[in-house]
């Protein structure tokens, strides 16, 4: 598998991976899958400030991972929220770990210091993935979303990135270009 930066042209393939999480489960709290044009816009918007990566296997998209702002207030600017989605036929092959590790390197280059992940429960595979990459449980918001016929809890996990922040930590450079040293093979 190769990891590379996403392009708006990847929207259709990303949407094919993402839509089942919207339509057939509670992994995503969206109720209607976005259109291809809406997804392409999301890719463009995320690439302006953070990073959006895809993994290719045999010429097809197998997964994607991205980061975005944790919250909009300026005090949160050192933190980013991360997500990863893997096509069903590529589960349990290390794709999510490979994408996340590469994403974390890029976010560290930009100056981010804390990563956060929200996981709709129950989702033991996602919790295991995040724990294996150094995320710690920080809390559960109970009954915060109604999806797939039930109230859903959301676990929040956090992972420090790079060196600990100090009083003199420069703010992240979200507009700074992030560079892969070329396609990353996993």
XYZ file of N, CA, C and O in Angstrom:
744
model
N 0.838 -1.185 0.000
C 0.000 0.000 0.000
C 0.873 1.235 0.000
O 1.916 1.254 0.619
N 0.402 2.250 -0.664
C 1.101 3.526 -0.713
C 0.234 4.609 -0.084
O -0.983 4.640 -0.303
N 0.862 5.485 0.682
C 0.176 6.620 1.290
C 0.600 7.869 0.546
O 1.784 8.071 0.268
N -0.383 8.713 0.228
C -0.095 9.984 -0.443
C -1.107 11.023 0.020
O -2.124 10.696 0.630
N -0.817 12.275 -0.301
C -1.764 13.345 0.000
C -3.020 13.165 -0.848
O -2.940 12.779 -2.017
N -4.152 13.423 -0.252
C -5.426 13.344 -0.979
C -5.530 14.499 -1.953
O -4.904 15.547 -1.780
N -6.348 14.300 -2.975
C -6.674 15.340 -3.954
C -8.202 15.374 -4.070
O -8.868 14.372 -3.808
N -8.752 16.510 -4.472
C -10.208 16.568 -4.634
C -10.751 15.471 -5.555
O -11.869 14.994 -5.362
N -9.942 15.035 -6.514
C -10.371 13.967 -7.427
C -10.575 12.628 -6.702
O -11.157 11.706 -7.258
N -10.082 12.498 -5.469
C -10.252 11.282 -4.683
C -11.603 11.234 -3.977
O -11.928 10.242 -3.316
N -12.401 12.288 -4.100
C -13.636 12.395 -3.330
C -14.569 11.213 -3.550
O -15.135 10.678 -2.591
N -14.753 10.789 -4.781
C -15.658 9.669 -5.056
C -15.215 8.389 -4.379
O -16.027 7.666 -3.781
N -13.931 8.085 -4.447
C -13.410 6.870 -3.823
C -13.464 6.974 -2.296
O -13.800 5.993 -1.617
N -13.158 8.141 -1.759
C -13.267 8.337 -0.307
C -14.716 8.182 0.136
O -15.005 7.551 1.153
N -15.619 8.746 -0.638
C -17.036 8.664 -0.298
C -17.531 7.216 -0.316
O -18.343 6.815 0.524
N -17.018 6.414 -1.233
C -17.407 4.998 -1.278
C -17.000 4.283 0.013
O -17.697 3.372 0.475
N -15.894 4.689 0.618
C -15.446 4.125 1.892
C -16.287 4.677 3.044
O -16.688 3.948 3.950
N -16.578 5.961 2.988
C -17.235 6.661 4.099
C -18.742 6.443 4.160
O -19.307 6.287 5.256
N -19.421 6.426 3.040
C -20.888 6.387 3.008
C -21.492 5.252 3.831
O -22.497 5.472 4.530
N -20.946 4.027 3.811
C -21.544 2.969 4.642
C -21.525 3.298 6.142
O -22.397 2.859 6.888
N -20.542 4.083 6.578
C -20.484 4.475 7.994
C -21.610 5.442 8.338
O -22.023 5.529 9.490
N -22.076 6.158 7.338
C -23.190 7.088 7.531
C -24.516 6.345 7.420
O -25.394 6.470 8.274
N -24.666 5.561 6.372
C -25.953 4.935 6.044
C -26.274 3.688 6.854
O -27.439 3.424 7.132
N -25.272 2.910 7.194
C -25.536 1.589 7.755
C -24.993 1.404 9.165
O -24.797 0.280 9.606
N -24.722 2.473 9.857
C -24.183 2.302 11.197
C -24.130 3.603 11.952
O -24.682 4.617 11.526
N -23.448 3.555 13.077
C -23.370 4.727 13.946
C -21.948 5.252 14.091
O -21.669 6.055 14.967
N -21.030 4.812 13.224
C -19.652 5.287 13.311
C -19.578 6.786 13.059
O -18.858 7.502 13.732
N -20.318 7.258 12.073
C -20.409 8.689 11.778
C -21.770 9.181 12.239
O -22.776 8.487 12.087
N -21.819 10.375 12.770
C -23.090 10.941 13.200
C -23.775 11.733 12.097
O -24.816 12.335 12.313
N -23.205 11.747 10.899
C -23.949 12.330 9.782
C -25.138 11.419 9.503
O -25.064 10.209 9.694
N -26.225 11.991 9.018
C -27.414 11.184 8.745
C -27.587 10.877 7.268
O -28.245 9.906 6.911
N -27.002 11.694 6.408
C -27.084 11.505 4.960
C -25.664 11.649 4.415
O -24.980 12.630 4.717
N -25.202 10.687 3.606
C -23.852 10.828 3.051
C -23.741 12.105 2.215
O -24.677 12.484 1.513
N -22.598 12.762 2.286
C -22.406 13.944 1.447
C -22.331 13.533 -0.026
O -22.123 12.365 -0.348
N -22.483 14.513 -0.897
C -22.294 14.252 -2.325
C -20.804 14.226 -2.625
O -19.978 14.644 -1.801
N -20.460 13.783 -3.809
C -19.053 13.789 -4.221
C -18.519 15.217 -4.212
O -17.399 15.468 -3.741
N -19.304 16.171 -4.697
C -18.855 17.574 -4.700
C -18.633 18.091 -3.281
O -17.657 18.804 -3.023
N -19.534 17.737 -2.360
C -19.361 18.160 -0.965
C -18.103 17.536 -0.370
O -17.361 18.195 0.353
N -17.840 16.280 -0.692
C -16.654 15.621 -0.155
C -15.384 16.241 -0.740
O -14.394 16.427 -0.028
N -15.407 16.580 -2.013
C -14.253 17.242 -2.632
C -13.984 18.577 -1.954
O -12.819 18.950 -1.724
N -15.042 19.289 -1.608
C -14.891 20.562 -0.896
C -14.271 20.335 0.481
O -13.404 21.102 0.919
N -14.671 19.276 1.161
C -14.073 18.950 2.469
C -12.578 18.698 2.327
O -11.778 19.167 3.141
N -12.201 17.942 1.313
C -10.772 17.672 1.096
C -10.028 18.985 0.886
O -8.985 19.221 1.511
N -10.541 19.845 0.022
C -9.880 21.142 -0.229
C -9.756 21.959 1.056
O -8.702 22.530 1.341
N -10.840 22.017 1.833
C -10.858 22.819 3.067
C -9.853 22.274 4.072
O -9.087 23.031 4.668
N -9.813 20.964 4.251
C -8.894 20.361 5.220
C -7.445 20.584 4.797
O -6.583 20.901 5.620
N -7.157 20.437 3.502
C -5.776 20.607 3.026
C -5.261 22.033 3.209
O -4.048 22.241 3.256
N -6.145 23.004 3.348
C -5.699 24.389 3.576
C -5.096 24.569 4.953
O -4.266 25.458 5.144
N -5.515 23.757 5.926
C -5.065 23.987 7.294
C -4.408 22.785 7.963
O -3.665 22.951 8.920
N -4.707 21.588 7.522
C -4.207 20.393 8.193
C -3.668 19.408 7.152
O -2.932 19.822 6.274
N -4.039 18.157 7.253
C -3.580 17.157 6.281
C -4.696 16.151 6.038
O -5.484 15.847 6.933
N -4.746 15.642 4.812
C -5.719 14.629 4.402
C -4.941 13.638 3.554
O -4.374 14.006 2.528
N -4.878 12.388 3.993
C -4.090 11.361 3.321
C -4.976 10.222 2.836
O -6.030 9.961 3.419
N -4.521 9.548 1.800
C -5.186 8.347 1.314
C -4.163 7.232 1.200
O -2.963 7.482 1.039
N -4.662 5.995 1.297
C -3.827 4.808 1.082
C -4.364 4.097 -0.147
O -5.574 3.888 -0.271
N -3.456 3.755 -1.048
C -3.817 3.041 -2.275
C -3.275 1.620 -2.221
O -2.161 1.398 -1.761
N -4.091 0.692 -2.709
C -3.663 -0.704 -2.839
C -4.086 -1.179 -4.214
O -5.261 -1.101 -4.563
N -3.133 -1.621 -4.996
C -3.417 -2.132 -6.340
C -4.243 -1.148 -7.166
O -5.207 -1.522 -7.843
N -3.888 0.118 -7.071
C -4.544 1.140 -7.882
C -5.897 1.609 -7.393
O -6.550 2.413 -8.048
N -6.351 1.126 -6.236
C -7.631 1.596 -5.708
C -7.426 2.182 -4.312
O -6.471 1.826 -3.624
N -8.330 3.076 -3.932
C -8.257 3.678 -2.614
C -8.722 2.668 -1.569
O -9.806 2.096 -1.694
N -7.895 2.445 -0.550
C -8.206 1.488 0.502
C -8.639 2.174 1.789
O -9.344 1.574 2.609
N -8.215 3.434 1.982
C -8.503 4.121 3.237
C -8.151 5.592 3.112
O -7.440 6.003 2.191
N -8.638 6.371 4.070
C -8.226 7.768 4.178
C -8.193 8.181 5.642
O -8.869 7.593 6.485
N -7.359 9.167 5.940
C -7.249 9.731 7.287
C -7.024 11.229 7.136
O -6.405 11.682 6.172
N -7.542 11.970 8.090
C -7.391 13.423 8.021
C -7.413 14.018 9.419
O -7.783 13.354 10.396
N -7.016 15.270 9.502
C -7.076 16.036 10.747
C -7.779 17.347 10.447
O -7.724 17.859 9.333
N -8.406 17.870 11.463
C -9.052 19.168 11.356
C -8.973 19.867 12.698
O -8.463 19.309 13.671
N -9.496 21.067 12.754
C -9.467 21.787 14.033
C -10.257 21.027 15.100
O -11.310 20.463 14.806
N -9.747 21.038 16.319
C -10.490 20.434 17.421
C -11.695 21.319 17.744
O -12.811 20.845 17.810
N -11.464 22.587 17.928
C -12.533 23.566 18.129
C -12.059 24.866 17.493
O -10.896 25.013 17.170
N -12.968 25.808 17.343
C -12.637 27.013 16.593
C -11.963 28.109 17.399
O -11.320 28.968 16.824
N -12.100 28.144 18.704
C -11.509 29.212 19.506
C -9.978 29.180 19.384
O -9.365 28.114 19.361
N -9.330 30.360 19.329
C -7.872 30.405 19.125
C -7.056 29.644 20.167
O -5.999 29.116 19.843
N -7.535 29.546 21.391
C -6.765 28.852 22.430
C -6.562 27.376 22.115
O -5.639 26.749 22.641
N -7.383 26.814 21.247
C -7.274 25.399 20.888
C -6.363 25.159 19.691
O -6.257 24.032 19.216
N -5.699 26.179 19.193
C -4.999 26.055 17.905
C -3.865 25.033 17.896
O -3.429 24.622 16.839
N -3.373 24.603 19.048
C -2.312 23.593 19.089
C -2.871 22.176 19.033
O -2.139 21.212 19.039
N -4.193 22.042 18.996
C -4.835 20.731 19.020
C -5.522 20.442 17.698
O -6.033 21.349 17.047
N -5.560 19.172 17.312
C -6.231 18.752 16.082
C -7.039 17.493 16.376
O -6.632 16.654 17.177
N -8.184 17.380 15.713
C -9.002 16.175 15.818
C -8.714 15.303 14.604
O -8.660 15.796 13.477
N -8.528 14.017 14.830
C -8.146 13.093 13.755
C -9.202 12.017 13.547
O -9.924 11.644 14.477
N -9.286 11.525 12.306
C -10.206 10.448 11.941
C -9.572 9.591 10.865
O -8.785 10.081 10.055
N -9.963 8.325 10.844
C -9.492 7.398 9.816
C -10.643 6.469 9.434
O -11.434 6.070 10.294
N -10.754 6.178 8.139
C -11.776 5.262 7.620
C -11.105 4.308 6.642
O -10.360 4.743 5.757
N -11.386 3.015 6.804
C -10.765 1.977 5.989
C -11.863 1.171 5.296
O -12.855 0.794 5.935
N -11.686 0.911 4.005
C -12.630 0.070 3.279
C -12.684 -1.309 3.940
O -11.658 -1.843 4.374
N -13.868 -1.891 4.004
C -14.074 -3.148 4.731
C -13.089 -4.240 4.312
O -12.568 -4.966 5.154
N -12.800 -4.354 3.033
C -11.923 -5.448 2.598
C -10.454 -5.233 2.962
O -9.622 -6.111 2.775
N -10.138 -4.062 3.526
C -8.756 -3.777 3.934
C -8.602 -3.685 5.450
O -7.546 -3.262 5.939
N -9.644 -4.067 6.191
C -9.534 -4.069 7.654
C -8.479 -5.060 8.106
O -8.217 -6.060 7.446
N -7.872 -4.731 9.242
C -6.905 -5.614 9.918
C -5.651 -5.909 9.087
O -5.065 -6.976 9.184
N -5.243 -4.939 8.279
C -4.023 -5.093 7.480
C -2.977 -4.035 7.827
O -1.994 -3.868 7.118
N -3.211 -3.255 8.888
C -2.273 -2.225 9.292
C -2.429 -0.912 8.551
O -1.608 -0.007 8.708
N -3.456 -0.798 7.743
C -3.647 0.413 6.934
C -3.921 1.625 7.819
O -3.320 2.689 7.637
N -4.825 1.483 8.782
C -5.171 2.612 9.646
C -3.950 3.088 10.427
O -3.688 4.293 10.521
N -3.171 2.158 10.965
C -1.964 2.539 11.710
C -0.979 3.277 10.814
O -0.398 4.286 11.213
N -0.755 2.752 9.621
C 0.175 3.397 8.699
C -0.270 4.802 8.327
O 0.541 5.740 8.305
N -1.544 4.953 8.032
C -2.067 6.285 7.700
C -1.931 7.234 8.882
O -1.482 8.381 8.735
N -2.352 6.775 10.046
C -2.283 7.629 11.232
C -0.841 8.031 11.544
O -0.564 9.202 11.819
N 0.090 7.091 11.503
C 1.489 7.448 11.815
C 2.011 8.522 10.867
O 2.691 9.457 11.282
N 1.697 8.381 9.599
C 2.136 9.382 8.622
C 1.431 10.713 8.873
O 2.063 11.779 8.840
N 0.144 10.667 9.152
C -0.612 11.883 9.462
C -0.019 12.589 10.677
O 0.178 13.811 10.665
N 0.311 11.831 11.720
C 0.858 12.436 12.932
C 2.191 13.117 12.653
O 2.471 14.193 13.192
N 3.020 12.518 11.811
C 4.294 13.151 11.445
C 4.063 14.491 10.758
O 4.758 15.478 11.032
N 3.108 14.523 9.852
C 2.817 15.772 9.140
C 2.278 16.829 10.088
O 2.660 18.008 10.004
N 1.393 16.439 10.998
C 0.839 17.400 11.952
C 1.920 17.927 12.883
O 1.927 19.107 13.232
N 2.852 17.074 13.254
C 3.962 17.535 14.088
C 4.821 18.556 13.328
O 5.250 19.554 13.893
N 5.053 18.322 12.025
C 5.786 19.294 11.204
C 5.094 20.657 11.230
O 5.749 21.691 11.189
N 3.771 20.648 11.268
C 3.018 21.901 11.275
C 3.010 22.571 12.641
O 2.638 23.734 12.743
N 3.376 21.851 13.700
C 3.430 22.451 15.030
C 2.281 22.086 15.960
O 2.158 22.667 17.036
N 1.453 21.136 15.577
C 0.374 20.712 16.471
C 0.956 19.919 17.625
O 1.962 19.224 17.464
N 0.331 20.008 18.811
C 0.872 19.380 20.013
C -0.067 18.372 20.671
O 0.367 17.562 21.467
N -1.349 18.431 20.380
C -2.292 17.487 20.980
C -3.229 16.965 19.896
O -3.724 17.744 19.069
N -3.462 15.652 19.920
C -4.400 15.034 18.991
C -5.579 14.499 19.785
O -5.400 13.943 20.870
N -6.761 14.684 19.237
C -7.979 14.195 19.868
C -8.750 13.355 18.884
O -8.720 13.625 17.681
N -9.415 12.332 19.401
C -10.242 11.477 18.564
C -11.548 11.209 19.291
O -11.555 10.962 20.500
N -12.641 11.281 18.552
C -13.964 10.965 19.079
C -14.400 9.641 18.457
O -14.338 9.485 17.239
N -14.837 8.707 19.295
C -15.239 7.393 18.817
C -16.651 7.103 19.309
O -16.885 7.037 20.528
N -17.578 6.945 18.363
C -18.938 6.563 18.729
C -18.908 5.141 19.269
O -18.277 4.260 18.692
N -19.574 4.944 20.388
C -19.551 3.636 21.044
C -20.832 2.848 20.765
O -21.878 3.454 20.568
N -20.737 1.529 20.737
C -19.537 0.717 20.938
C -18.726 0.605 19.648
O -19.287 0.506 18.563
N -17.425 0.621 19.779
C -16.531 0.424 18.650
C -15.177 -0.058 19.194
O -14.191 0.682 19.199
N -15.126 -1.299 19.680
C -13.892 -1.785 20.300
C -12.687 -1.778 19.368
O -11.561 -1.554 19.814
N -12.888 -2.004 18.069
C -11.742 -2.003 17.144
C -11.106 -0.622 17.074
O -9.879 -0.492 17.075
N -11.912 0.422 17.019
C -11.368 1.781 16.961
C -10.683 2.159 18.275
O -9.619 2.782 18.267
N -11.277 1.770 19.389
C -10.647 2.047 20.686
C -9.288 1.347 20.760
O -8.282 1.953 21.158
N -9.219 0.075 20.341
C -7.937 -0.659 20.340
C -6.915 0.026 19.441
O -5.738 0.158 19.797
N -7.345 0.447 18.241
C -6.433 1.139 17.328
C -5.846 2.373 17.992
O -4.619 2.575 17.990
N -6.702 3.217 18.552
C -6.215 4.458 19.163
C -5.297 4.172 20.354
O -4.244 4.806 20.496
N -5.664 3.213 21.198
C -4.790 2.860 22.326
C -3.434 2.380 21.823
O -2.392 2.732 22.394
N -3.409 1.591 20.752
C -2.147 1.054 20.238
C -1.230 2.147 19.704
O -0.025 1.937 19.580
N -1.807 3.308 19.401
C -1.018 4.428 18.884
C -0.757 5.498 19.950
O -0.352 6.612 19.627
N -0.980 5.159 21.213
C -0.623 6.055 22.307
C -1.719 6.983 22.786
O -1.462 7.864 23.606
N -2.930 6.800 22.313
C -4.036 7.619 22.809
C -4.476 7.102 24.177
O -4.477 5.893 24.425
N -4.875 8.015 25.032
C -5.413 7.674 26.350
C -6.881 8.085 26.397
O -7.274 9.088 25.787
N -7.655 7.327 27.142
C -9.061 7.678 27.350
C -9.119 8.933 28.214
O -8.431 9.021 29.230
N -9.938 9.898 27.794
C -10.096 11.099 28.612
C -11.535 11.324 29.048
O -11.792 12.151 29.907
N -12.469 10.589 28.489
C -13.845 10.724 28.945
C -14.833 10.168 27.954
O -14.498 9.853 26.814
N -16.061 10.032 28.430
C -17.154 9.576 27.597
C -18.306 10.557 27.772
O -18.708 10.851 28.899
N -18.789 11.065 26.642
C -20.004 11.879 26.655
C -21.154 10.903 26.459
O -21.209 10.206 25.438
N -22.042 10.821 27.413
C -23.123 9.834 27.384
C -24.357 10.368 26.668
O -24.747 11.525 26.871
N -24.925 9.518 25.812
C -26.195 9.820 25.139
C -26.184 11.157 24.412
O -27.161 11.900 24.445
N -25.102 11.450 23.696
C -24.988 12.748 23.023
C -25.442 12.734 21.570
O -25.562 13.790 20.960
N -25.675 11.548 21.007
C -26.116 11.490 19.621
C -27.143 10.400 19.407
O -27.005 9.299 19.944
N -28.168 10.704 18.635
C -29.181 9.705 18.273
C -28.852 9.219 16.881
O -28.874 9.984 15.915
N -28.523 7.943 16.744
C -28.153 7.398 15.452
C -28.501 5.919 15.424
O -28.320 5.223 16.421
N -28.984 5.445 14.294
C -29.314 4.034 14.078
C -30.257 3.512 15.161
O -30.084 2.411 15.679
N -31.238 4.336 15.527
C -32.290 3.908 16.441
C -31.935 3.861 17.907
O -32.660 3.256 18.693
N -30.839 4.505 18.300
C -30.453 4.471 19.711
C -29.651 5.727 20.074
O -29.025 6.348 19.218
N -29.673 6.060 21.366
C -28.796 7.112 21.867
C -27.384 6.553 21.924
O -27.177 5.407 22.351
N -26.412 7.342 21.495
C -25.024 6.889 21.411
C -24.126 7.690 22.340
O -24.255 8.909 22.449
N -23.207 6.968 22.952
C -22.139 7.589 23.729
C -20.953 7.843 22.792
O -20.781 7.134 21.796
N -20.131 8.816 23.149
C -18.926 9.108 22.382
C -17.737 9.145 23.341
O -17.740 9.915 24.309
N -16.758 8.286 23.077
C -15.513 8.282 23.850
C -14.566 9.310 23.250
O -14.453 9.421 22.026
N -13.888 10.040 24.104
C -12.857 10.979 23.667
C -11.510 10.433 24.106
O -11.337 9.987 25.241
N -10.563 10.461 23.179
C -9.212 9.993 23.438
C -8.239 11.106 23.062
O -8.540 11.926 22.185
N -7.087 11.120 23.717
C -6.106 12.178 23.493
C -4.704 11.594 23.456
O -4.396 10.646 24.172
N -3.872 12.211 22.601
C -2.477 11.783 22.465
C -1.610 13.018 22.294
O -1.860 13.841 21.416
N -0.566 13.155 23.124
C 0.370 14.252 22.884
C 1.166 13.982 21.606
O 1.370 12.842 21.213
N 1.601 15.043 20.993
C 2.332 14.939 19.730
C 3.613 15.745 19.855
O 3.581 16.934 20.189
N 4.730 15.111 19.595
C 6.001 15.837 19.634
C 6.378 16.238 21.039
O 5.976 15.615 22.013
N 7.118 17.283 21.121
C 7.572 17.739 22.429
C 6.423 18.419 23.177
O 5.515 18.977 22.554
N 6.476 18.400 24.518
C 5.402 19.029 25.277
C 5.357 20.533 25.001
O 6.389 21.172 24.786
N 4.164 21.105 24.984
C 4.062 22.544 24.765
C 4.670 23.316 25.933
O 4.679 22.844 27.062
N 5.213 24.478 25.639
C 5.745 25.367 26.667
C 5.103 26.733 26.475
O 4.387 26.973 25.506
N 5.406 27.634 27.400
C 4.860 28.991 27.273
C 5.299 29.648 25.970
O 4.622 30.507 25.455
N 6.435 29.223 25.455
C 6.962 29.866 24.252
C 6.732 29.048 22.991
O 7.327 29.329 21.963
N 5.876 28.030 23.090
C 5.599 27.220 21.895
C 4.985 28.104 20.817
O 3.987 28.785 21.050
N 5.603 28.084 19.649
C 5.048 28.842 18.526
C 3.723 28.226 18.114
O 3.555 27.009 18.185
N 2.779 29.051 17.678
C 1.526 28.463 17.201
C 1.784 27.602 15.970
O 2.764 27.794 15.253
N 0.921 26.634 15.732
C 1.098 25.807 14.544
C 1.024 26.652 13.284
O 0.466 27.746 13.285
N 1.589 26.127 12.234
C 1.547 26.788 10.935
C 0.600 26.008 10.042
O 1.042 25.246 9.188
N -0.714 26.183 10.245
C -1.649 25.353 9.501
C -1.583 25.560 8.001
O -1.920 24.663 7.248
N -1.132 26.706 7.570
C -1.030 26.926 6.132
C 0.264 26.406 5.542
O 0.445 26.376 4.339
N 1.193 25.976 6.428
C 2.487 25.495 5.945
C 2.299 24.219 5.143
O 1.535 23.351 5.530
N 2.960 24.126 4.027
C 2.821 22.899 3.247
C 3.387 21.715 4.020
O 4.419 21.833 4.656
N 2.673 20.632 3.997
C 3.170 19.416 4.622
C 3.731 18.545 3.524
O 3.207 18.502 2.419
N 4.819 17.891 3.828
C 5.495 17.147 2.799
C 5.690 15.695 3.202
O 6.215 15.416 4.256
N 5.283 14.834 2.337
C 5.666 13.440 2.457
C 6.974 13.323 1.698
O 7.166 13.979 0.672
N 7.855 12.505 2.180
C 9.122 12.341 1.490
C 8.947 11.542 0.199
O 9.898 11.078 -0.367
N 7.746 11.434 -0.261
C 7.372 10.617 -1.407
C 6.273 9.696 -0.923
O 5.902 9.731 0.239
N 5.730 8.886 -1.782
C 4.721 7.943 -1.327
C 5.301 7.038 -0.247
O 6.448 6.612 -0.338
N 4.550 6.793 0.793
C 4.983 5.954 1.903
C 4.398 4.571 1.686
O 3.212 4.417 1.452
N 5.268 3.572 1.776
C 4.794 2.207 1.583
C 4.536 1.579 2.950
O 5.319 1.735 3.870
N 3.378 0.896 3.050
C 3.083 0.180 4.307
C 2.746 -1.261 3.969
O 2.436 -1.604 2.864
